[in-house]
PDB file of C-alpha atoms in Angstrom:
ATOM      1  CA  UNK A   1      41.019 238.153-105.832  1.00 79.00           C
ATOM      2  CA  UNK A   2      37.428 237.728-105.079  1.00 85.00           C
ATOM      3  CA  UNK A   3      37.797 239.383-101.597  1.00 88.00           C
ATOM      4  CA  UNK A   4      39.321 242.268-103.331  1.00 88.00           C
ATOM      5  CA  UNK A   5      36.705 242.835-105.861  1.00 88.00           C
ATOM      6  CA  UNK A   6      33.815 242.297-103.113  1.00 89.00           C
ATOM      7  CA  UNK A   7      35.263 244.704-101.136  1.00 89.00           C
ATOM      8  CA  UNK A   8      36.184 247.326-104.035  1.00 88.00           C
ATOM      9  CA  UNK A   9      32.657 246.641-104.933  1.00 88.00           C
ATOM     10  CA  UNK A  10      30.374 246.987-101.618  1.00 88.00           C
ATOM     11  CA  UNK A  11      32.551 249.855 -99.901  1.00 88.00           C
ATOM     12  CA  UNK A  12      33.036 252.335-103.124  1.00 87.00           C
ATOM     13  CA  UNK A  13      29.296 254.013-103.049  1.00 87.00           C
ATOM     14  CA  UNK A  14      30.090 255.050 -99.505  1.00 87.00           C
ATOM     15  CA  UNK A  15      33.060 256.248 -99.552  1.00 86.00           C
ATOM     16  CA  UNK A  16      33.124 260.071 -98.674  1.00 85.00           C
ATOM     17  CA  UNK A  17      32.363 262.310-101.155  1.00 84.00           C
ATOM     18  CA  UNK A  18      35.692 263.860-100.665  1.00 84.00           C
ATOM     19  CA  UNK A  19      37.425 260.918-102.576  1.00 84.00           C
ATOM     20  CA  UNK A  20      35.088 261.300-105.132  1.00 85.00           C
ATOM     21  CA  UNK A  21      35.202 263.192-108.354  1.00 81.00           C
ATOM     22  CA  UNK A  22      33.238 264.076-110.996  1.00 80.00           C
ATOM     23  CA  UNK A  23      31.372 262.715-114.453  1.00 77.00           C
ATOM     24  CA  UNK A  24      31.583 264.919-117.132  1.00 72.00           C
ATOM     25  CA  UNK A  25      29.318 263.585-120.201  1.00 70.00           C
ATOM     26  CA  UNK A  26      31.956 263.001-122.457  1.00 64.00           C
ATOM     27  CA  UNK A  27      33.824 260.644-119.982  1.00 64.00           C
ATOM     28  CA  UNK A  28      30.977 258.245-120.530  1.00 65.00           C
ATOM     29  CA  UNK A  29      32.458 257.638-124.109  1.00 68.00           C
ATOM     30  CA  UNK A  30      35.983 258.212-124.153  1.00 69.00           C
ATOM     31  CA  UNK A  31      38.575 260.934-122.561  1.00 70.00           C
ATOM     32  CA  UNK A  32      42.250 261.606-122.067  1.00 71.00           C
ATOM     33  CA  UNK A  33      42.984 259.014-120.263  1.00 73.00           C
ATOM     34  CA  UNK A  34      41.638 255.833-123.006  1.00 78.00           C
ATOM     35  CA  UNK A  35      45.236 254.822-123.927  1.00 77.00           C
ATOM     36  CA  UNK A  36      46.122 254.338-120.710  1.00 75.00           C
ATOM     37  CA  UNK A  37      42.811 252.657-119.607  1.00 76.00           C
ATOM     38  CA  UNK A  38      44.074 250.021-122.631  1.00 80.00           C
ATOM     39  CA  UNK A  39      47.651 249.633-121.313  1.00 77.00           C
ATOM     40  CA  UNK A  40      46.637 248.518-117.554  1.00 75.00           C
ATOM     41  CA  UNK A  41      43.881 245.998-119.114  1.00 76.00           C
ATOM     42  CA  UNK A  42      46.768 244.926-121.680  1.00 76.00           C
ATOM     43  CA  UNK A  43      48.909 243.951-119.152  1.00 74.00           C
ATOM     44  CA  UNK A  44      46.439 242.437-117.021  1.00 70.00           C
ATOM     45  CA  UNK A  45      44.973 239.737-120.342  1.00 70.00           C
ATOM     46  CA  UNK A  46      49.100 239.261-121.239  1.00 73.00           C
ATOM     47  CA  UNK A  47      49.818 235.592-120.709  1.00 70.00           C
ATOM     48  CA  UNK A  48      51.629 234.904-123.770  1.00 69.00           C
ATOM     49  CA  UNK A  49      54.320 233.951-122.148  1.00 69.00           C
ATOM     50  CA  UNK A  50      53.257 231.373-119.801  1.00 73.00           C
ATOM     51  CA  UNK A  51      51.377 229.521-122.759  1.00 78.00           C
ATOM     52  CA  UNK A  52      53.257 227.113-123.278  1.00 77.00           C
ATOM     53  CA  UNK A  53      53.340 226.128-119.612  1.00 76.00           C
ATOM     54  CA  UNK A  54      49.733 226.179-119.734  1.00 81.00           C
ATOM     55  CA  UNK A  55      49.458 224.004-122.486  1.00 84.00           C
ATOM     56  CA  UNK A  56      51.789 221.420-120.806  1.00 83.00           C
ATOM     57  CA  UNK A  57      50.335 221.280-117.664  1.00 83.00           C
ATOM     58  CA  UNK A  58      46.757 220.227-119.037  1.00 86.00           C
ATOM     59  CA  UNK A  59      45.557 216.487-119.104  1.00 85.00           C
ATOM     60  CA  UNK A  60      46.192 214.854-122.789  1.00 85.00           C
ATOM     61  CA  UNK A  61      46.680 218.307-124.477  1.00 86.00           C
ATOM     62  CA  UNK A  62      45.100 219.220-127.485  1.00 89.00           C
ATOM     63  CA  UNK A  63      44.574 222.297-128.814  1.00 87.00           C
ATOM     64  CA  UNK A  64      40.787 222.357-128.405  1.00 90.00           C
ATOM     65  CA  UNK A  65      40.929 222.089-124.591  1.00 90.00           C
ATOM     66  CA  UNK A  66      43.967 224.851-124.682  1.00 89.00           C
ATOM     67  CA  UNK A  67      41.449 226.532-126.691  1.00 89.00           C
ATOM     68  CA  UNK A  68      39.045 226.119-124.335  1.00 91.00           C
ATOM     69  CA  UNK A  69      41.082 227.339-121.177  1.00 88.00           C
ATOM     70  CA  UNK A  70      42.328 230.323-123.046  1.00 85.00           C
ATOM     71  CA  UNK A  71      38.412 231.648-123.966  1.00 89.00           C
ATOM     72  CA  UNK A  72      37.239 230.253-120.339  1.00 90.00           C
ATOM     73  CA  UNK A  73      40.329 232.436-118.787  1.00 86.00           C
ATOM     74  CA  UNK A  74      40.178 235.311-120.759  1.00 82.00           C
ATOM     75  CA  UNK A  75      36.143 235.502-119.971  1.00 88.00           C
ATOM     76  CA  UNK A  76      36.945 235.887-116.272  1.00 88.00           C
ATOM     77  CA  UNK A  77      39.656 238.233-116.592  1.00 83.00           C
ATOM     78  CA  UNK A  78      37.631 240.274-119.158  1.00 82.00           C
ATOM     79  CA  UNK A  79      35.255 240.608-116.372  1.00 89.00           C
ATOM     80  CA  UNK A  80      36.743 241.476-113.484  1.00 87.00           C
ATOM     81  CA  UNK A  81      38.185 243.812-115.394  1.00 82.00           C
ATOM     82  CA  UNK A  82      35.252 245.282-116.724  1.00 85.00           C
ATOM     83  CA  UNK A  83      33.482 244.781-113.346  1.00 88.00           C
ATOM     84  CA  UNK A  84      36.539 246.916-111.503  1.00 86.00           C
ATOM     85  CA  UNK A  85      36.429 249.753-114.270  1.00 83.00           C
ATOM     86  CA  UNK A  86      33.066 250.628-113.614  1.00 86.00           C
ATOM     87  CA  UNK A  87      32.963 250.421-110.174  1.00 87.00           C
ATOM     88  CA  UNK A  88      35.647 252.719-109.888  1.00 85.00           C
ATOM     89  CA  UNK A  89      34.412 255.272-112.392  1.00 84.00           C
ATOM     90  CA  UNK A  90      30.906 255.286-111.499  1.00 86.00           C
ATOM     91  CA  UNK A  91      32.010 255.920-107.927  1.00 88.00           C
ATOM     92  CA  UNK A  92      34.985 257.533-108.133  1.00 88.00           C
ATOM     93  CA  UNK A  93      34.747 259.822-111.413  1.00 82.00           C
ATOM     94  CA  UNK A  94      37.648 261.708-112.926  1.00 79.00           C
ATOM     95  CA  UNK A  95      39.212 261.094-109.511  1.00 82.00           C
ATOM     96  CA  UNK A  96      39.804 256.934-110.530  1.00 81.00           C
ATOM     97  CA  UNK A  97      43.541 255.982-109.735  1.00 79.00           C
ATOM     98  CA  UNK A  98      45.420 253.082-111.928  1.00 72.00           C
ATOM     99  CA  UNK A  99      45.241 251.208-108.085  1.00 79.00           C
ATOM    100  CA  UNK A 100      41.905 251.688-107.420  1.00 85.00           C
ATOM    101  CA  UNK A 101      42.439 250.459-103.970  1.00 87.00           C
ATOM    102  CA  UNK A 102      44.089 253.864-103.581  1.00 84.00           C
ATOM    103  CA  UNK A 103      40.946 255.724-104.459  1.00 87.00           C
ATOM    104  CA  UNK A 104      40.061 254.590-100.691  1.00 89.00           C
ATOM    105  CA  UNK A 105      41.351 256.444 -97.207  1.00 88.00           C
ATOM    106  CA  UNK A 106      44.305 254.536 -95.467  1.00 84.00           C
ATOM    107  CA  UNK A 107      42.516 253.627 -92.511  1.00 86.00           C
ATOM    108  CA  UNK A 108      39.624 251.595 -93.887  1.00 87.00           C
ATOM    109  CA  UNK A 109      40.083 248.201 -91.918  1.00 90.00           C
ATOM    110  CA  UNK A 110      38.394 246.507 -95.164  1.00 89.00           C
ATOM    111  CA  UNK A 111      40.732 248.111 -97.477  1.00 90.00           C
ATOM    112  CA  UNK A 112      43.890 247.329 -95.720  1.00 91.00           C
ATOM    113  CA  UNK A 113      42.890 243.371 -96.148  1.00 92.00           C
ATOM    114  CA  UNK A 114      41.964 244.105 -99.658  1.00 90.00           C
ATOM    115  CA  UNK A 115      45.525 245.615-100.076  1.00 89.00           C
ATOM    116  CA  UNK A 116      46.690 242.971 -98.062  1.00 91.00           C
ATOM    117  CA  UNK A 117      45.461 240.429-100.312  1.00 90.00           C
ATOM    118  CA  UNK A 118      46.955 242.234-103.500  1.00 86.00           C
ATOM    119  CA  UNK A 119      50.085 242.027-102.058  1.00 84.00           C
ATOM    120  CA  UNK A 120      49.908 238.596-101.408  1.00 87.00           C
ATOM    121  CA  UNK A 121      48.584 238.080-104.684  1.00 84.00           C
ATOM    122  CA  UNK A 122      51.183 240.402-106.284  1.00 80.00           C
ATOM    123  CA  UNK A 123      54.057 237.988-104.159  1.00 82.00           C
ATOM    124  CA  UNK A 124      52.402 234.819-105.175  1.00 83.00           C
ATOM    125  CA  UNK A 125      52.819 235.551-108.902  1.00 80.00           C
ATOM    126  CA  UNK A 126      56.230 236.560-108.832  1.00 81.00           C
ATOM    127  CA  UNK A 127      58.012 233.394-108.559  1.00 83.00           C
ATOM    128  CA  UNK A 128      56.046 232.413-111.738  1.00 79.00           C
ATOM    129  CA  UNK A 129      57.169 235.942-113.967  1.00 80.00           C
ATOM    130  CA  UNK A 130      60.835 234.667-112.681  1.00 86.00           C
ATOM    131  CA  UNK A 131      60.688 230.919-114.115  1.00 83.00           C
ATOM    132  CA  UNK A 132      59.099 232.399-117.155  1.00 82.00           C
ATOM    133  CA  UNK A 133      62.266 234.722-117.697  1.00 85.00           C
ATOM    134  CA  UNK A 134      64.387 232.183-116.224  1.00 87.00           C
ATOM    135  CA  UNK A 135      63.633 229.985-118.555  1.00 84.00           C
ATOM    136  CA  UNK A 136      64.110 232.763-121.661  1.00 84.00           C
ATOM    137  CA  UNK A 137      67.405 233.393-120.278  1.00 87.00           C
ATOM    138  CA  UNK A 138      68.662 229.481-120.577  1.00 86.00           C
ATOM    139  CA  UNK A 139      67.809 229.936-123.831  1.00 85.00           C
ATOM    140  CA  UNK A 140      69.501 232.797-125.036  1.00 86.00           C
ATOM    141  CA  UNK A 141      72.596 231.405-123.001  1.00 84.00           C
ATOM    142  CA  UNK A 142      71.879 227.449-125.145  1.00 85.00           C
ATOM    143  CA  UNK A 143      71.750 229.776-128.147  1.00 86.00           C
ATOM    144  CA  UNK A 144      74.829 232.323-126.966  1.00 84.00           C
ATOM    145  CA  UNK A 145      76.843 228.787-126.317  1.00 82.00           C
ATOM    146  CA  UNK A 146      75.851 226.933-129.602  1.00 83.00           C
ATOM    147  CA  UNK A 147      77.163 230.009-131.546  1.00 85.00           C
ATOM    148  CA  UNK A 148      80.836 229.771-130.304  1.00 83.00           C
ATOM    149  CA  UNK A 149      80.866 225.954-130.198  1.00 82.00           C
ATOM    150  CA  UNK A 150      78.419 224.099-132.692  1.00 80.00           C
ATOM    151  CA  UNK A 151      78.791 220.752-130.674  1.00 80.00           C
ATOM    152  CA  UNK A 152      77.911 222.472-127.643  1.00 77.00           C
ATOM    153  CA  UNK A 153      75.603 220.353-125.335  1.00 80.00           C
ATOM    154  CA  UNK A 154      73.807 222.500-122.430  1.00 76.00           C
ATOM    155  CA  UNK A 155      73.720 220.565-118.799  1.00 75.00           C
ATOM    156  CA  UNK A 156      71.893 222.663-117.286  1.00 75.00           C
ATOM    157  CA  UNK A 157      72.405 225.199-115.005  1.00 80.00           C
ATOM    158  CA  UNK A 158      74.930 224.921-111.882  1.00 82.00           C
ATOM    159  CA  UNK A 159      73.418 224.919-108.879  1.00 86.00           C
ATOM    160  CA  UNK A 160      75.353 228.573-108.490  1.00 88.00           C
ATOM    161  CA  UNK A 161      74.073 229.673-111.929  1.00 85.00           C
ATOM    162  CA  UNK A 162      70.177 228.857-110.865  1.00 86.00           C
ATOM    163  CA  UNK A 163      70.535 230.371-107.959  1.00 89.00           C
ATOM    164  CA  UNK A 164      72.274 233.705-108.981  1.00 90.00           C
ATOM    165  CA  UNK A 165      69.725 234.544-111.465  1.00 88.00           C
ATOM    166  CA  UNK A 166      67.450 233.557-109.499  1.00 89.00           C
ATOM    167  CA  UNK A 167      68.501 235.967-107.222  1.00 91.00           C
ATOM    168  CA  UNK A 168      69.279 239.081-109.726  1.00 91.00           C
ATOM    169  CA  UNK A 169      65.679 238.519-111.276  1.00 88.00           C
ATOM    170  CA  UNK A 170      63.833 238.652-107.860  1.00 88.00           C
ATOM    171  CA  UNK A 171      66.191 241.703-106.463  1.00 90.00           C
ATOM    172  CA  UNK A 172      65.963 243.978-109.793  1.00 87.00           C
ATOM    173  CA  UNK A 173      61.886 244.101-108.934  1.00 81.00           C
ATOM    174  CA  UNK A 174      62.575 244.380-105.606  1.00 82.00           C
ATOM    175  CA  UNK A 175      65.002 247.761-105.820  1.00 85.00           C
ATOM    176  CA  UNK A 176      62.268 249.293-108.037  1.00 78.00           C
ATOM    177  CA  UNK A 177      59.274 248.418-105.684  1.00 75.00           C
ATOM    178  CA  UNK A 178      61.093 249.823-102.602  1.00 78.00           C
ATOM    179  CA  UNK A 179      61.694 253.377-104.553  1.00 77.00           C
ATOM    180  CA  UNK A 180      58.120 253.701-105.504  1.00 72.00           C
ATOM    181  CA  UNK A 181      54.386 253.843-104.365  1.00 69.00           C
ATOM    182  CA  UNK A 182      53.035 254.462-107.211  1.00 67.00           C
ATOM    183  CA  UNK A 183      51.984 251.306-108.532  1.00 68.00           C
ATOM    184  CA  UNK A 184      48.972 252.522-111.194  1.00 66.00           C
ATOM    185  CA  UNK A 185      52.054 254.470-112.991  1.00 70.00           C
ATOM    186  CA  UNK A 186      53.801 251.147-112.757  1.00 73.00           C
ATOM    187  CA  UNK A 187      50.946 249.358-113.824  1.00 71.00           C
ATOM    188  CA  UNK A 188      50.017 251.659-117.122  1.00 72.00           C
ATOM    189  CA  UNK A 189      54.231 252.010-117.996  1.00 77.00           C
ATOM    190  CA  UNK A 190      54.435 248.138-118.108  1.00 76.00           C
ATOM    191  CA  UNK A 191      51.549 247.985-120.000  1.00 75.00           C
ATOM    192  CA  UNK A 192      52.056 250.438-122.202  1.00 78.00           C
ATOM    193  CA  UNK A 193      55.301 248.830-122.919  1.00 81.00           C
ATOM    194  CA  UNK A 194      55.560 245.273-122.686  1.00 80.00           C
ATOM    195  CA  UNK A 195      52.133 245.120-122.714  1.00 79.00           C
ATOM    196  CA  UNK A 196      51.521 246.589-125.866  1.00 83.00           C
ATOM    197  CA  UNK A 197      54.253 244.893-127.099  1.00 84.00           C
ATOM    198  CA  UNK A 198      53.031 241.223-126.811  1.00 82.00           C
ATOM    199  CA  UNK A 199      49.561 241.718-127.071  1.00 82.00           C
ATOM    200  CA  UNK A 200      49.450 244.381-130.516  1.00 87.00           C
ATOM    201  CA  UNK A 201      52.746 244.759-131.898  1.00 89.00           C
ATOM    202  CA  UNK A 202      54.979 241.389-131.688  1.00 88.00           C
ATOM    203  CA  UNK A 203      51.966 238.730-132.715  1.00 87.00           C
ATOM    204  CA  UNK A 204      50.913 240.687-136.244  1.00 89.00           C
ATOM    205  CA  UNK A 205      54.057 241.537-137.339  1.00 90.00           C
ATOM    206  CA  UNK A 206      55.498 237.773-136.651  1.00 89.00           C
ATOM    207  CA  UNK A 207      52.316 236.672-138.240  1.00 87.00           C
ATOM    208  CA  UNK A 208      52.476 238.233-141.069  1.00 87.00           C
ATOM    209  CA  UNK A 209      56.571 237.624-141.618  1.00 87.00           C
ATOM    210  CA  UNK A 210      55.532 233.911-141.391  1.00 85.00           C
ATOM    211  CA  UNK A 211      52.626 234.260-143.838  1.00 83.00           C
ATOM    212  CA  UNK A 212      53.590 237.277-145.945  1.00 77.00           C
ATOM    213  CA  UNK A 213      54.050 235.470-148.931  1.00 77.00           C
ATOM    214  CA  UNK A 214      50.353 233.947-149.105  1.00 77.00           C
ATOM    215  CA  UNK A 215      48.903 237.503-148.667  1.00 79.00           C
ATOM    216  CA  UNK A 216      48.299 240.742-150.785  1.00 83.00           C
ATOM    217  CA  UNK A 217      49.037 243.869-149.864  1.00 82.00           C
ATOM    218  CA  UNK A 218      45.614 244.455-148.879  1.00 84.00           C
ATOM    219  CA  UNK A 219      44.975 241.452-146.428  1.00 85.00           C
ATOM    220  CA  UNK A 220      47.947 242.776-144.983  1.00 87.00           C
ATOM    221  CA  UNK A 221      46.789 245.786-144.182  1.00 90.00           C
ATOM    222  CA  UNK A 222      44.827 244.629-140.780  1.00 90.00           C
ATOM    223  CA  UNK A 223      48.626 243.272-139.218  1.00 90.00           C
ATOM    224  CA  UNK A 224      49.770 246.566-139.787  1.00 91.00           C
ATOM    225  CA  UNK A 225      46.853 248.619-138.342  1.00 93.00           C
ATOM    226  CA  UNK A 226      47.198 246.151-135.094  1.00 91.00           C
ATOM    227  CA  UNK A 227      50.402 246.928-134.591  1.00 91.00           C
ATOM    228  CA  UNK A 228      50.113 250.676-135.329  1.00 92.00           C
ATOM    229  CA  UNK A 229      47.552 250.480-132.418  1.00 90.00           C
ATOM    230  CA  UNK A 230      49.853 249.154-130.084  1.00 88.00           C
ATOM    231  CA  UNK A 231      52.409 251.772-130.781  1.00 90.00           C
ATOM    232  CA  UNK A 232      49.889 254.333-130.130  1.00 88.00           C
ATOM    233  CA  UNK A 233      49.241 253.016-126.790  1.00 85.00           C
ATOM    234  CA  UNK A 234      52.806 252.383-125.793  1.00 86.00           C
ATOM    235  CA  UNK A 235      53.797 255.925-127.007  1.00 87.00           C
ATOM    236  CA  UNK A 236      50.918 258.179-125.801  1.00 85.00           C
ATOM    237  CA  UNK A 237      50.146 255.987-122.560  1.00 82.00           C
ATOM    238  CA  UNK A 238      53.949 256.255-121.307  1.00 83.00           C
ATOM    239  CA  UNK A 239      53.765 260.074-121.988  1.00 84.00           C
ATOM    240  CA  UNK A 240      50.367 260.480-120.657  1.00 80.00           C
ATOM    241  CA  UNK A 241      52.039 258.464-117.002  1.00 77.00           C
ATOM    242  CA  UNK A 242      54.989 260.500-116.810  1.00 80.00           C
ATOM    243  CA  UNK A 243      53.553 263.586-117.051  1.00 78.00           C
ATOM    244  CA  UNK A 244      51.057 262.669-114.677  1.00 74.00           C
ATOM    245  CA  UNK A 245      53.441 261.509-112.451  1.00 70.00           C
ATOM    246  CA  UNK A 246      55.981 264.384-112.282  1.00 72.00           C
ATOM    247  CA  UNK A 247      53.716 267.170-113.363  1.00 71.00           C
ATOM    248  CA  UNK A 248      50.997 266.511-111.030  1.00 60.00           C
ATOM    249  CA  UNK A 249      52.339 265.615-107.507  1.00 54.00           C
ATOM    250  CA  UNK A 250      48.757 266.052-105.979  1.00 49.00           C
ATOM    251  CA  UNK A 251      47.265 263.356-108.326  1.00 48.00           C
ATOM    252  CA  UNK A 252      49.718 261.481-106.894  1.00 49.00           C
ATOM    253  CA  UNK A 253      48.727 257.267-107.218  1.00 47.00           C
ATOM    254  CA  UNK A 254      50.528 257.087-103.285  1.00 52.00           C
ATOM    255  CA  UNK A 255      48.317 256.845-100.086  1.00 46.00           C
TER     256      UNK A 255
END
């Protein structure tokens, strides 16, 4: 990751001026494209998920030093993120990509390793995504089994079961990576989607189911607005992608 963002970082201001759009004033403050800015950075601060993987894998865990690493992590990631932005939209204007890496020509030596490194990062992280669902799917099979026999006792999976899910998990990403190039759309859809979903929508509303009762109306009234956010963003983002995508083949996100 560093490599990428030293590169995105040091070769941007001089890249030709023919990759490189324009500022308009208002676009220092906000523009069209804000929902789906928040999607992509959604999906890149989700980690809900892998929590409570996190938490287990720390020496003598307590919640202060999960705490700790979630602030510490979130930092960094904030960061880059923030760091990436405005590198591309300084140097790139309205003509900033969801990849920025695309923003640059296809035969930049630099570039390539920078993509190069993405891809590796992107291949590295998948097998974790799989356990994570994986792992979700054992339970909803425990849960499908313990509804048709109460005195069911799960064994774990067969060594056939692991490895055809497995399997099915890793080729269902695979079949939709090979059919596009447009990985900012894919970026900003999964944001907008699952994204939104973990990050605005699922935590207030589960909140405040689980707390509902020691709340007015009133305190209430911030869940709501969180979640009404999120929907927002996973509405107008999504639209705001496709249209893009299929209206606007010469905006296109492939190199």
């Amino acid at each position: 990751m560093s490599i990428i963002i030293s590169i995105v970082v040091f070769k941007a201001p001089f890249v030709s001026s023919d990759f490189k759009g324009t500022i308009p004033t208002l676009s220092y403050f906000v523009n069209v494209g804000f929902f789906q800015a928040v999607s992509v950075i959604s999906f890149a601060l989700v980690c809900h998920h892998n929590t409570t993987f996190i938490y287990d894998s720390i020496n003598t865990p307590t919640l202060d030093r999960f705490n700790r690493v979630v602030h510490i992590s979130c930092a960094i990631s904030g960061f880059v993120c923030c760091l990436m932005g405005v590198c591309g939209f300084l140097n790139f204007g309205n003509k900033t990509k969801g990849n920025i890496l695309n923003n640059f020509p296809s035969d930049d030596l630099l570039v390539n390793v920078a993509r190069l490194c993405f891809g590796m990062n992107m291949i590295t992280t998948l097998p974790l995504e799989v356990y994570v669902l994986r792992e979700v799917i054992k339970d909803l099979y425990i849960i499908y089994k313990a509804n048709l026999n109460p005195s069911y006792k799960f064994q774990g999976f067969s060594k056939l079961q692991h490895l055809a899910t497995t399997a099915i998990l890793i080729l269902i990403p695979l079949i939709i990576a090979l059919n596009t190039c447009n990985l900012g759309a894919v970026l900003e859809i999964v944001g907008a989607t699952s994204g939104s979903l973990i990050a605005y929508i699922l935590p207030p509303l589960c909140y405040n189911k689980l707390t509902k009762r020691n709340h007015t109306l009133k305190q209430q009234i911030p869940y709501y607005a969180c979640a009404t956010f999120g929907f927002l963003v996973m509405v107008l983002s999504t639209a705001q992608t496709i249209h893009a995508t299929f209206s606007s083949p010469s905006n296109s996100h492939c190199i």
